[in-house]
CSV table of C-alpha atoms in Angstrom, one decimal:
chain,number,residue,atom,x,y,z
Y,13,GLN,CA,221.7,213.2,48.3
Y,14,VAL,CA,223.3,213.7,44.8
Y,15,GLN,CA,221.6,215.2,42.1
Y,16,LEU,CA,222.9,214.8,38.9
Y,17,VAL,CA,222.4,217.0,35.7
Y,18,GLU,CA,223.6,216.3,32.1
Y,19,THR,CA,224.2,218.9,29.3
Y,20,GLY,CA,226.0,218.7,25.9
Y,21,GLY,CA,224.2,216.1,23.7
Y,22,GLY,CA,222.9,216.7,20.2
Y,23,LEU,CA,223.5,216.0,16.7
Y,24,VAL,CA,227.1,215.8,14.8
Y,25,GLN,CA,228.5,214.7,11.8
Y,26,PRO,CA,230.8,211.6,11.7
Y,27,GLY,CA,234.1,213.1,12.8
Y,28,GLY,CA,232.8,216.2,14.6
Y,29,SER,CA,232.7,216.5,18.7
Y,30,LEU,CA,230.8,217.1,21.5
Y,31,ARG,CA,231.4,217.8,25.3
Y,32,LEU,CA,229.3,216.7,27.9
Y,33,SER,CA,229.2,218.2,31.3
Y,34,CYS,CA,227.7,216.4,34.3
Y,35,ALA,CA,227.0,218.8,37.4
Y,36,ALA,CA,226.8,217.2,40.4
Y,37,SER,CA,225.0,218.9,43.6
Y,38,GLY,CA,223.7,217.6,47.0
Y,39,LEU,CA,225.3,217.1,50.4
Y,40,LEU,CA,227.4,214.2,49.1
Y,41,ALA,CA,228.3,215.7,45.8
Y,42,ASP,CA,232.0,215.4,46.6
Y,43,VAL,CA,231.9,212.0,48.0
Y,44,TYR,CA,231.9,209.7,45.0
Y,45,SER,CA,233.7,209.1,41.7
Y,46,ILE,CA,231.6,209.9,38.3
Y,47,GLY,CA,231.4,208.1,35.3
Y,48,TRP,CA,229.6,208.0,32.0
Y,49,PHE,CA,227.5,205.5,30.3
Y,50,ARG,CA,225.9,204.9,27.3
Y,51,GLN,CA,222.7,202.7,26.1
Y,52,VAL,CA,221.5,202.2,22.8
Y,53,PRO,CA,218.0,200.7,22.8
Y,54,GLY,CA,218.0,196.8,22.6
Y,55,LYS,CA,221.6,196.8,23.9
Y,56,SER,CA,223.2,196.3,27.3
Y,57,ARG,CA,224.5,199.7,28.9
Y,58,GLU,CA,228.3,200.1,28.4
Y,59,GLY,CA,230.7,202.2,30.7
Y,60,VAL,CA,232.6,204.7,28.6
Y,61,SER,CA,234.8,206.5,31.0
Y,62,CYS,CA,235.5,207.5,34.6
Y,63,ILE,CA,237.6,209.6,36.8
Y,64,SER,CA,238.5,209.0,40.2
Y,65,ARG,CA,237.7,211.4,43.0
Y,66,GLY,CA,240.7,210.5,44.9
Y,67,ASP,CA,243.8,211.0,42.5
Y,68,GLY,CA,241.8,212.2,39.5
Y,69,SER,CA,243.1,209.1,37.3
Y,70,ALA,CA,240.9,207.8,34.4
Y,71,TYR,CA,239.8,205.3,32.9
Y,72,TYR,CA,238.5,204.6,29.3
Y,73,ALA,CA,236.4,201.8,27.5
Y,74,ASP,CA,238.8,200.4,24.7
Y,75,SER,CA,235.8,201.6,22.0
Y,76,VAL,CA,236.5,205.4,23.2
Y,77,LYS,CA,240.3,205.5,24.3
Y,78,GLY,CA,242.4,207.6,22.3
Y,79,ARG,CA,239.0,209.9,21.0
Y,80,PHE,CA,237.4,210.7,24.6
Y,81,THR,CA,238.8,212.7,27.6
Y,82,ILE,CA,237.2,212.9,30.8
Y,83,SER,CA,238.2,216.0,33.1
Y,84,ARG,CA,236.8,217.3,36.1
Y,85,ASP,CA,236.6,220.8,37.8
Y,86,ALA,CA,236.4,219.9,41.5
Y,87,ALA,CA,235.6,223.9,42.5
Y,88,LYS,CA,232.3,223.4,40.1
Y,89,LYS,CA,231.6,219.6,41.0
Y,90,THR,CA,231.6,219.6,37.3
Y,91,VAL,CA,232.5,216.3,35.4
Y,92,SER,CA,233.1,216.8,31.1
Y,93,LEU,CA,233.4,214.4,28.7
Y,94,GLN,CA,235.2,215.7,25.6
Y,95,MET,CA,234.5,213.7,22.8
Y,96,ASN,CA,236.4,213.7,19.3
Y,97,SER,CA,236.3,212.0,15.9
Y,98,LEU,CA,232.9,210.9,16.4
Y,99,LYS,CA,231.6,207.6,14.9
Y,100,PRO,CA,228.1,206.5,14.3
Y,101,GLU,CA,228.3,203.7,16.5
Y,102,ASP,CA,228.7,206.4,19.6
Y,103,THR,CA,225.1,207.2,19.2
Y,104,ALA,CA,223.5,206.7,22.3
Y,105,VAL,CA,221.9,208.3,25.2
Y,106,TYR,CA,224.4,209.3,27.8
Y,107,TYR,CA,224.1,209.1,31.4
Y,108,CYS,CA,226.6,210.6,34.2
Y,109,ALA,CA,226.3,208.3,37.3
Y,110,THR,CA,227.9,208.0,40.6
Y,111,VAL,CA,230.5,204.8,40.3
Y,112,SER,CA,233.4,202.7,41.6
Y,113,CYS,CA,236.4,203.8,39.2
Y,114,ARG,CA,239.1,201.3,38.7
Y,115,THR,CA,241.8,202.6,37.5
Y,116,ARG,CA,244.6,200.3,38.5
Y,117,GLY,CA,244.7,196.5,38.7
Y,118,SER,CA,241.4,195.4,37.0
Y,119,LEU,CA,240.1,198.1,35.1
Y,120,GLY,CA,236.7,199.0,34.7
Y,121,MET,CA,233.7,201.0,36.4
Y,122,SER,CA,230.6,200.0,37.8
Y,123,PRO,CA,227.7,202.0,39.2
Y,124,LEU,CA,227.8,203.1,42.7
Y,125,TYR,CA,224.6,203.8,45.0
Y,126,ASN,CA,222.5,204.2,41.9
Y,127,TYR,CA,222.6,208.1,41.6
Y,128,TRP,CA,222.2,208.7,37.9
Y,129,GLY,CA,221.4,212.1,35.6
Y,130,GLN,CA,218.6,211.8,33.3
Y,131,GLY,CA,220.8,211.2,30.2
Y,132,THR,CA,221.4,213.2,27.1
Y,133,GLN,CA,221.1,212.3,23.5
Y,134,VAL,CA,224.2,212.1,21.2
Y,135,THR,CA,223.4,211.3,17.7
Y,136,VAL,CA,226.3,211.2,15.3
Y,137,SER,CA,225.1,211.0,11.7
Y,138,SER,CA,225.5,212.6,8.2
């Protein structure tokens, strides 16, 4: 019902920038909020940022606040993550997914209905 495809990963030096995009397709592509998770081997998955389908408000993890910006293009069914001032600790595989995106009250994000992209590698290294 929903297919998600990430693009935009790569290798960047510390302090550099990358932009990830998540293109949604399928019958239910307009129904859900979309978020970004990242995972490093041996560590638990981290919710990075999400954007609410309803009002476009965003959630950011403390680790990326002020450096990452999430946006959406409803017409293109695309959600993008602009990552600036990248640090080596941002190195991970980044996944987009359908989420419950809580931007008021108890802030946070969690996967919803198990729609995931294939992942894209981001490596921050000199």
